[in-house]
């Protein structure tokens, strides 16, 4: 049990001053601007927006600056800030099929209607440190261009399987009840897919990456293929009460991953491919892929599969995915636990006394 | 309204300053910043779920001569929302519509379309055509 402490105000205030000074570092070095962070640390911003669960590039950049680049701390700052803002609306579901695509690949089909475009990816780079970046220099060469056919649509890759009936449908899209919202209602079990997806979308990338990896290594093998990964801009629409029709409030960048998984069939469903889904703010292949693996793993019970690995355990996964909660509970151990510990100390002393009294008898 | 939301603040300010008879107006709802819960769908078209929130600012104005305008813009810029609401109100006046369309909406639309075309051209340069190699054992 935690017993509150007081005092230490002076030390705490001095520590905060020291933090501010340390954050700034050598004042002879130019200070980072939010614009620089937003532009040049763009993927850190994307991660903070996704797990902080607020799409606002400037706020995320500010959080990263304030947190000295500690992304989990920045996510915490953004989550705290969001509680100060009112909820004005919920959007219409974004239409990722209508995305202005900047990256689109499929590991299942070579020739896709609309083609495959790599976009600004780390894939196929050699992962050699580029010392040219260590020196401030001329801007990089202009990226090449190619004629773009404005009319070529990019239908979903998995629609090909869907037409043949070889993959399960993407799930019912009937309107009706609003999806469960973890920012309003605490997590409860069994958690439906909408709640699971929200939890995973906000979830720690490292945690989901490890869980997704575990399913590949045999802890719940789901034979995944990256059916399609696409990244680009989608419009966000809301229907304001006072208007009664949809208006676009702007565009956001998202990455979507549709994982195709082997499924041999069960008593409840015929053999066919199944789906796992991942969606994240910004450019985040790894997060979207990990999310789609874990989403699929959490559907094991629904599909009548054996569900006996960590990634299959919805309570284990969903209760431990949130890094703000996780860091809070782990880091609270730093707070003074003097009273708590004192009682443990006394208990151990008492037990040892009893033990010592009994020991000679036991030895004989 | 989508164009007013995507316009940049300087574009709106410039168009507002260029009105030689800027109308009197009152704020029906002062600009307010809040959150919109962005929804997605499992598999892109299946069950709707809450992806995460985004910031949005809204404002509503009434012009002295009647029409009401609303602004809903992504982000936290209160002036952007107010100007979007003002232009939305002005667009409801047939006498004004043509001028605003020519001076503001069409240039904004053109800028956005140009940026998209440039981005698409760069994206298309990364179009990839993988081919599968014949495996040795197949030839034996």
Coordinates of C-alpha atoms in Angstrom, one line a residue:
Chain A
X1 CA 0.0 0.0 0.0
X2 CA 1.2 3.5 -0.8
X3 CA 1.3 6.0 2.0
X4 CA 1.5 9.7 0.8
X5 CA 4.6 11.7 1.6
X6 CA 5.0 15.5 1.8
X7 CA 8.0 17.8 1.7
X8 CA 10.8 18.1 -0.7
X9 CA 9.3 21.1 -2.5
X10 CA 12.6 22.9 -2.7
X11 CA 14.5 19.9 -4.1
X12 CA 11.7 19.2 -6.6
X13 CA 11.6 22.8 -7.8
X14 CA 15.4 22.8 -8.2
X15 CA 15.2 19.5 -10.1
X16 CA 12.7 21.0 -12.5
X17 CA 15.0 24.0 -13.1
X18 CA 17.9 21.6 -13.7
X19 CA 15.7 19.6 -16.1
X20 CA 14.9 22.7 -18.1
X21 CA 18.6 23.7 -18.4
X22 CA 19.6 20.1 -19.3
X23 CA 16.9 19.9 -21.9
X24 CA 18.2 23.0 -23.6
X25 CA 21.8 21.7 -23.4
X26 CA 24.7 23.9 -24.6
X27 CA 23.2 27.2 -25.5
X28 CA 25.8 27.7 -28.1
X29 CA 24.0 25.0 -30.1
X30 CA 20.9 26.3 -31.9
X31 CA 17.6 25.4 -30.3
X32 CA 15.3 23.0 -32.1
X33 CA 12.1 24.5 -33.5
X34 CA 8.8 22.6 -33.6
X35 CA 8.9 23.0 -37.4
X36 CA 12.3 21.2 -37.5
X37 CA 11.0 18.4 -35.3
X38 CA 7.9 18.1 -37.4
X39 CA 9.8 18.0 -40.7
X40 CA 13.0 16.1 -39.8
X41 CA 11.8 13.9 -36.9
X42 CA 8.5 13.2 -38.7
X43 CA 8.3 9.5 -37.8
X44 CA 8.8 10.2 -34.1
X45 CA 5.9 12.7 -34.5
X46 CA 3.9 10.0 -36.2
X47 CA 4.5 7.6 -33.3
X48 CA 3.6 10.1 -30.6
X49 CA 0.4 11.1 -32.4
X50 CA -0.6 7.4 -32.8
X51 CA 0.1 6.2 -29.3
X52 CA -0.8 9.6 -27.8
X53 CA -4.0 9.1 -29.8
X54 CA -4.2 12.8 -31.0
X55 CA -3.4 13.7 -34.6
X56 CA -1.8 17.1 -34.3
X57 CA 1.8 17.4 -35.6
X58 CA 2.6 20.6 -33.7
X59 CA 1.4 19.3 -30.4
X60 CA 3.3 16.0 -30.9
X61 CA 6.5 18.0 -31.9
X62 CA 6.2 20.1 -28.8
X63 CA 5.7 17.0 -26.6
X64 CA 8.9 15.5 -28.1
X65 CA 10.8 18.6 -27.5
X66 CA 9.6 18.9 -23.9
X67 CA 10.3 15.2 -23.3
X68 CA 13.9 15.6 -24.6
X69 CA 13.1 13.0 -27.3
X70 CA 11.7 10.4 -24.9
X71 CA 8.8 9.2 -27.0
X72 CA 6.9 7.4 -24.2
X73 CA 7.1 10.6 -22.1
X74 CA 6.0 12.6 -25.1
X75 CA 3.0 10.3 -25.6
X76 CA 2.1 10.7 -21.9
X77 CA 2.3 14.6 -22.3
X78 CA -0.1 14.4 -25.3
X79 CA -2.5 12.1 -23.5
X80 CA -2.6 14.5 -20.6
X81 CA -3.2 17.5 -22.9
X82 CA -6.1 15.8 -24.6
X83 CA -8.0 15.6 -21.4
X84 CA -8.2 19.4 -21.4
X85 CA -10.1 19.5 -24.7
X86 CA -13.8 18.9 -25.3
X87 CA -14.9 16.2 -27.7
X88 CA -16.7 18.1 -30.5
X89 CA -17.5 15.2 -32.9
X90 CA -16.8 11.7 -34.1
X91 CA -15.8 11.4 -37.8
X92 CA -17.4 9.3 -40.5
X93 CA -15.1 6.2 -40.9
X94 CA -12.2 7.3 -43.1
X95 CA -12.2 5.7 -46.6
X96 CA -8.8 4.2 -47.1
X97 CA -9.8 2.9 -50.5
X98 CA -10.0 6.6 -51.6
X99 CA -6.6 7.4 -50.2
X100 CA -4.3 9.7 -52.0
X101 CA -1.7 7.0 -52.1
X102 CA 2.0 7.7 -51.5
X103 CA 3.0 4.1 -50.9
X104 CA 1.3 0.9 -51.7
X105 CA 2.8 -2.6 -51.8
X106 CA 1.5 -6.2 -51.8
X107 CA 3.5 -9.2 -50.9
X108 CA 0.8 -11.5 -52.3
X109 CA 0.3 -10.1 -55.8
X110 CA 2.9 -9.0 -58.2
X111 CA 0.6 -7.3 -60.6
X112 CA -2.1 -5.3 -58.9
X113 CA -4.6 -2.9 -60.6
X114 CA -3.0 0.5 -59.9
X115 CA 0.5 -1.0 -59.5
X116 CA 2.8 -1.0 -56.6
X117 CA 4.7 2.1 -55.5
X118 CA 7.4 2.1 -52.8
X119 CA 7.1 5.7 -51.7
X120 CA 9.6 7.2 -49.2
X121 CA 10.6 3.9 -47.6
X122 CA 13.6 2.6 -45.6
X123 CA 13.0 -0.8 -47.3
X124 CA 15.9 -1.8 -49.6
X125 CA 18.2 0.7 -48.1
X126 CA 21.5 -0.8 -47.0
X127 CA 21.3 0.4 -43.4
X128 CA 24.8 1.8 -43.7
X129 CA 25.3 5.0 -41.7
X130 CA 25.4 7.9 -44.1
X131 CA 28.1 10.2 -42.9
X132 CA 27.1 12.8 -45.5
X133 CA 24.2 13.5 -43.2
X134 CA 26.6 14.3 -40.3
X135 CA 27.7 17.4 -42.2
X136 CA 25.3 20.2 -42.9
X137 CA 25.3 20.4 -46.7
X138 CA 23.4 21.1 -49.8
X139 CA 19.9 19.8 -50.0
X140 CA 19.5 16.3 -51.4
X141 CA 19.0 15.8 -55.2
X142 CA 15.4 16.3 -56.3
X143 CA 13.4 13.1 -56.3
X144 CA 12.7 11.9 -59.9
X145 CA 9.2 12.1 -61.3
X146 CA 7.2 9.9 -63.6
X147 CA 4.0 10.5 -65.4
X148 CA 1.1 10.0 -63.1
X149 CA -2.2 8.8 -64.4
X150 CA -4.6 10.7 -62.3
X151 CA -7.4 8.3 -63.1
X152 CA -5.8 5.1 -62.1
X153 CA -7.6 3.8 -59.0
X154 CA -6.0 1.6 -56.5
X155 CA -8.6 -1.0 -55.4
X156 CA -7.8 -3.1 -52.4
X157 CA -5.6 -6.0 -53.1
X158 CA -7.7 -8.4 -51.0
X159 CA -10.8 -7.6 -53.1
X160 CA -9.2 -10.0 -55.6
X161 CA -9.5 -12.9 -53.1
X162 CA -12.8 -11.6 -51.9
X163 CA -14.3 -11.9 -55.4
X164 CA -13.4 -15.5 -55.5
X165 CA -14.7 -16.1 -52.0
X166 CA -11.3 -17.3 -50.9
X167 CA -11.1 -14.9 -48.0
X168 CA -13.5 -14.0 -45.3
X169 CA -15.5 -10.8 -45.8
X170 CA -14.0 -7.7 -44.0
X171 CA -16.7 -7.9 -41.4
X172 CA -20.2 -6.3 -41.2
X173 CA -20.3 -2.6 -41.9
X174 CA -23.8 -2.0 -40.7
X175 CA -24.3 1.3 -39.1
X176 CA -26.2 1.5 -35.8
X177 CA -24.5 1.6 -32.5
X178 CA -21.3 3.7 -32.2
X179 CA -18.2 1.6 -31.6
X180 CA -17.0 1.2 -28.0
X181 CA -14.7 4.0 -26.9
X182 CA -11.9 3.3 -24.5
X183 CA -11.5 7.0 -23.7
X184 CA -15.1 6.9 -22.3
X185 CA -15.6 3.4 -21.0
X186 CA -13.0 1.3 -19.3
X187 CA -11.9 -1.9 -20.9
X188 CA -14.2 -4.9 -20.2
X189 CA -14.1 -8.5 -21.3
X190 CA -15.0 -10.0 -23.7
X191 CA -13.8 -7.0 -25.7
X192 CA -15.4 -6.8 -29.2
X193 CA -13.2 -6.3 -32.3
X194 CA -13.8 -2.5 -32.4
X195 CA -12.6 -2.0 -28.8
X196 CA -9.6 -4.4 -29.5
X197 CA -8.6 -2.4 -32.6
X198 CA -8.8 0.9 -30.7
X199 CA -6.7 -0.5 -27.9
X200 CA -4.1 -1.9 -30.4
X201 CA -4.1 1.4 -32.4
X202 CA -3.1 3.3 -29.2
X203 CA -0.9 0.4 -28.0
X204 CA 2.8 0.5 -27.6
X205 CA 4.6 -0.3 -30.8
X206 CA 7.4 -2.3 -29.1
X207 CA 4.9 -4.4 -27.2
X208 CA 2.8 -5.2 -30.3
X209 CA 5.9 -5.8 -32.4
X210 CA 7.1 -8.4 -29.9
X211 CA 3.7 -10.1 -29.7
X212 CA 3.4 -10.1 -33.5
X213 CA 6.9 -11.5 -33.8
X214 CA 6.0 -14.2 -31.3
X215 CA 3.1 -15.4 -33.5
X216 CA 5.5 -15.7 -36.4
X217 CA 8.0 -17.7 -34.3
X218 CA 5.4 -20.4 -33.4
X219 CA 3.5 -19.0 -30.4
X220 CA 0.3 -19.1 -32.3
X221 CA 1.4 -19.3 -35.9
X222 CA -1.0 -17.7 -38.3
X223 CA 1.0 -17.9 -41.6
X224 CA 0.7 -14.3 -42.4
X225 CA 1.3 -12.5 -45.7
X226 CA 1.3 -8.7 -46.1
X227 CA -1.7 -8.6 -48.5
X228 CA -1.4 -4.9 -48.8
X229 CA 0.2 -2.0 -47.1
X230 CA -0.8 1.5 -48.2
X231 CA 0.1 4.9 -46.9
X232 CA -1.1 8.3 -47.9
X233 CA -3.6 11.0 -47.2
X234 CA -7.3 10.5 -46.5
X235 CA -10.0 13.2 -45.9
X236 CA -11.7 13.4 -42.5
X237 CA -15.4 14.1 -42.6
X238 CA -17.7 15.0 -39.8
X239 CA -21.5 15.6 -39.8
X240 CA -22.1 18.7 -37.6
X241 CA -25.5 18.6 -35.9
X242 CA -26.3 22.1 -37.0
X243 CA -25.7 21.2 -40.7
X244 CA -26.9 17.6 -41.0
X245 CA -24.5 16.9 -43.9
X246 CA -20.9 15.8 -44.0
X247 CA -18.1 18.4 -44.3
X248 CA -14.4 17.7 -44.7
X249 CA -12.3 19.3 -42.0
X250 CA -8.9 18.4 -43.6
X251 CA -6.7 15.4 -44.4
X252 CA -4.6 13.1 -42.3
X253 CA -1.8 10.7 -43.2
X254 CA -2.4 7.1 -42.3
X255 CA -0.7 3.7 -42.9
X256 CA -3.0 0.7 -43.3
X257 CA -2.0 -3.0 -43.3
X258 CA -4.2 -5.8 -44.4
X259 CA -2.6 -9.1 -43.4
X260 CA -3.8 -12.3 -45.0
X261 CA -3.6 -15.4 -42.9
X262 CA -3.9 -19.1 -43.7
X263 CA -6.9 -20.8 -42.1
X264 CA -7.5 -24.4 -42.4
X265 CA -11.1 -24.3 -41.3
X266 CA -12.8 -25.3 -38.1
X267 CA -16.2 -26.6 -37.0
X268 CA -17.4 -23.0 -37.3
X269 CA -15.8 -21.8 -40.6
X270 CA -14.7 -23.3 -43.9
X271 CA -11.0 -23.3 -45.0
X272 CA -10.2 -19.9 -46.4
X273 CA -7.9 -17.0 -45.8
X274 CA -8.6 -14.7 -42.9
X275 CA -7.7 -11.1 -42.2
X276 CA -5.8 -9.1 -39.6
X277 CA -6.1 -5.3 -39.7
X278 CA -3.7 -2.5 -38.8
X279 CA -4.1 1.2 -39.0
X280 CA -1.9 4.0 -37.7
X281 CA -1.5 7.8 -38.0
X282 CA 1.4 8.9 -40.2
X283 CA 4.0 6.7 -41.9
X284 CA 4.2 3.6 -39.7
X285 CA 4.6 0.3 -41.6
X286 CA 6.0 -1.5 -38.6
X287 CA 3.2 -0.4 -36.2
X288 CA 0.4 -1.2 -38.7
X289 CA 1.9 -4.6 -39.5
X290 CA 2.4 -5.6 -35.9
X291 CA -1.1 -4.4 -35.1
X292 CA -2.6 -6.5 -37.9
X293 CA -0.7 -9.7 -36.6
X294 CA -2.0 -9.2 -33.1
X295 CA -5.5 -8.3 -34.3
X296 CA -5.6 -11.6 -36.1
X297 CA -4.2 -13.6 -33.2
X298 CA -6.9 -12.1 -30.9
X299 CA -9.5 -13.5 -33.3
X300 CA -8.5 -17.1 -32.5
X301 CA -11.4 -17.9 -30.2
X302 CA -13.9 -16.3 -32.7
X303 CA -12.5 -18.6 -35.4
X304 CA -12.5 -21.7 -33.2
X305 CA -8.8 -22.0 -33.2
X306 CA -6.6 -23.1 -30.2
X307 CA -5.9 -20.0 -28.2
X308 CA -3.1 -20.9 -25.9
X309 CA -0.3 -18.4 -26.5
X310 CA 0.4 -14.9 -25.1
X311 CA -0.8 -13.2 -28.3
X312 CA -4.1 -15.1 -28.1
X313 CA -4.8 -13.9 -24.6
X314 CA -7.0 -10.8 -25.0
X315 CA -6.8 -9.9 -21.3
X316 CA -3.1 -10.2 -21.3
X317 CA -2.6 -8.3 -24.5
X318 CA -5.1 -5.5 -24.0
X319 CA -4.4 -4.9 -20.4
X320 CA -0.6 -4.5 -21.0
X321 CA -0.5 -2.7 -24.4
X322 CA -0.9 0.9 -23.1
X323 CA 2.5 2.4 -22.5
X324 CA 1.2 5.3 -20.5
X325 CA -0.5 3.0 -18.0
X326 CA 2.5 0.6 -18.1
X327 CA 5.2 3.3 -17.5
X328 CA 3.0 4.8 -14.7
X329 CA 2.8 1.6 -12.7
X330 CA 6.4 0.6 -13.3
X331 CA 7.7 4.1 -12.5
X332 CA 5.6 4.6 -9.4
X333 CA 8.0 2.2 -7.8
X334 CA 10.4 5.2 -7.7
X335 CA 8.2 7.1 -5.3
X336 CA 9.0 6.9 -1.6
X337 CA 7.6 3.7 -0.2
X338 CA 9.1 4.2 3.2
X339 CA 6.1 3.1 5.4
X340 CA 5.3 0.3 3.1
X341 CA 8.9 -1.0 3.1
X342 CA 9.2 -0.5 6.9
X343 CA 6.3 -2.9 7.5
X344 CA 7.9 -5.5 5.2
X345 CA 11.2 -5.0 7.0
X346 CA 9.6 -5.7 10.4
X347 CA 7.9 -8.8 9.0
X348 CA 11.1 -10.2 7.7
X349 CA 12.8 -9.5 11.0
X350 CA 10.1 -11.3 12.9
X351 CA 10.1 -14.3 10.5
X352 CA 13.9 -14.5 10.8
X353 CA 13.6 -14.5 14.6
X354 CA 11.2 -17.4 14.5
X355 CA 13.3 -19.2 11.9
X356 CA 16.5 -18.8 14.1
X357 CA 14.6 -20.1 17.2
X358 CA 13.4 -23.1 15.2
X359 CA 16.6 -23.8 13.4
X360 CA 18.7 -25.5 16.1
X361 CA 15.9 -28.0 16.7
X362 CA 15.8 -28.7 13.0
X363 CA 19.6 -29.2 12.8
X364 CA 19.6 -31.9 15.5
Chain B
X1 CA -16.1 23.9 -46.8
X2 CA -13.5 21.4 -47.5
X3 CA -11.5 24.0 -49.4
X4 CA -11.9 26.6 -46.7
X5 CA -10.6 24.0 -44.2
X6 CA -7.6 23.2 -46.4
X7 CA -6.8 26.8 -47.2
X8 CA -3.8 28.3 -45.5
X9 CA -4.3 31.1 -43.1
X10 CA -2.4 33.6 -45.2
X11 CA -4.6 32.7 -48.2
X12 CA -7.7 33.4 -46.1
X13 CA -6.3 36.6 -44.5
X14 CA -5.3 37.9 -47.9
X15 CA -8.7 37.2 -49.4
X16 CA -10.4 38.8 -46.4
X17 CA -8.2 41.9 -46.6
X18 CA -8.9 42.2 -50.3
X19 CA -12.7 42.5 -49.8
X20 CA -13.3 46.2 -50.3
X21 CA -16.6 46.0 -48.4
X22 CA -15.9 43.6 -45.6
X23 CA -19.2 42.8 -44.0
X24 CA -20.1 43.4 -40.3
X25 CA -20.7 40.2 -38.4
X26 CA -21.3 38.8 -35.0
X27 CA -19.9 35.6 -33.5
X28 CA -22.7 33.1 -33.1
X29 CA -20.2 30.7 -31.5
X30 CA -16.8 31.9 -30.6
X31 CA -14.0 29.8 -32.1
X32 CA -13.5 26.7 -30.0
X33 CA -10.8 24.1 -30.2
X34 CA -11.6 20.5 -29.3
X35 CA -11.2 16.9 -30.5
X36 CA -12.8 14.8 -33.2
X37 CA -12.6 11.1 -32.8
X38 CA -11.4 9.7 -36.1
X39 CA -13.0 6.4 -37.0
X40 CA -11.7 3.6 -39.3
X41 CA -13.1 0.3 -40.4
X42 CA -11.6 -3.1 -39.9
X43 CA -10.4 -4.4 -43.3
X44 CA -11.0 -0.9 -44.6
X45 CA -14.7 -1.5 -45.1
X46 CA -15.9 -3.7 -42.1
X47 CA -16.6 -2.9 -38.5
X48 CA -16.1 0.7 -37.5
X49 CA -13.7 1.4 -34.7
X50 CA -12.2 4.4 -33.0
X51 CA -8.7 5.0 -34.3
X52 CA -7.7 8.1 -32.3
X53 CA -8.6 11.7 -32.0
X54 CA -7.5 14.8 -33.9
X55 CA -7.7 18.5 -33.0
X56 CA -10.3 20.6 -34.7
X57 CA -11.5 24.2 -34.3
X58 CA -15.0 25.4 -35.1
X59 CA -16.6 28.8 -35.3
X60 CA -20.0 30.1 -36.3
X61 CA -20.8 33.7 -37.4
X62 CA -23.8 35.7 -38.6
X63 CA -23.3 38.5 -41.1
X64 CA -25.1 41.7 -40.4
X65 CA -27.3 41.1 -43.5
X66 CA -28.4 37.6 -42.4
X67 CA -26.5 34.5 -43.5
X68 CA -24.9 32.2 -41.0
X69 CA -21.6 30.6 -41.7
X70 CA -19.8 27.7 -40.0
X71 CA -16.1 26.8 -40.0
X72 CA -14.7 23.4 -39.1
X73 CA -11.0 23.1 -39.6
X74 CA -8.4 20.5 -38.5
X75 CA -6.0 21.9 -36.0
X76 CA -6.0 24.6 -33.4
X77 CA -6.0 27.8 -35.4
X78 CA -9.0 29.9 -34.1
X79 CA -8.5 32.6 -36.7
X80 CA -8.6 30.0 -39.5
X81 CA -11.9 28.7 -38.2
X82 CA -13.4 32.2 -37.9
X83 CA -12.3 33.1 -41.4
X84 CA -13.6 29.8 -42.8
X85 CA -17.0 30.6 -41.1
X86 CA -17.0 34.1 -42.6
X87 CA -16.3 32.9 -46.1
X88 CA -18.9 30.2 -45.7
X89 CA -21.4 32.8 -44.8
X90 CA -20.4 35.1 -47.7
X91 CA -20.7 32.1 -50.1
X92 CA -24.4 32.1 -49.3
X93 CA -24.8 35.5 -50.8
X94 CA -25.3 35.0 -54.5
X95 CA -23.8 38.4 -55.2
X96 CA -20.6 37.5 -53.5
X97 CA -20.2 33.9 -54.5
X98 CA -18.5 34.4 -57.9
X99 CA -15.9 36.8 -56.6
X100 CA -14.9 34.6 -53.6
X101 CA -14.8 31.5 -55.9
X102 CA -12.4 33.3 -58.2
X103 CA -10.3 35.1 -55.6
X104 CA -10.0 32.3 -53.0
X105 CA -11.5 28.9 -53.6
X106 CA -10.2 28.3 -57.1
X107 CA -6.6 29.4 -56.3
X108 CA -6.7 27.2 -53.2
X109 CA -8.0 24.3 -55.1
X110 CA -5.4 24.8 -57.8
X111 CA -2.6 24.9 -55.3
X112 CA -3.8 21.7 -53.6
X113 CA -4.2 20.0 -57.0
X114 CA -0.7 21.0 -58.1
X115 CA 0.8 19.8 -54.9
X116 CA -1.0 16.5 -55.2
X117 CA 0.1 16.2 -58.8
X118 CA 3.7 16.8 -57.9
X119 CA 3.5 14.3 -55.0
X120 CA 1.9 11.7 -57.3
X121 CA 4.6 12.2 -60.0
X122 CA 7.3 11.5 -57.4
X123 CA 5.4 8.5 -56.1
X124 CA 4.9 7.1 -59.5
X125 CA 8.7 7.2 -60.0
X126 CA 8.9 4.6 -57.3
X127 CA 6.5 2.3 -59.1
X128 CA 8.0 -1.2 -58.8
X129 CA 7.9 -4.2 -61.0
X130 CA 9.2 -7.2 -59.1
X131 CA 9.8 -10.4 -61.0
X132 CA 10.2 -13.9 -59.7
X133 CA 13.3 -15.8 -60.6
X134 CA 13.1 -19.3 -61.9
X135 CA 14.4 -21.7 -59.3
X136 CA 17.2 -24.0 -60.4
X137 CA 15.5 -27.3 -59.5
X138 CA 12.7 -26.5 -61.9
X139 CA 15.0 -26.7 -64.9
X140 CA 16.4 -30.1 -64.3

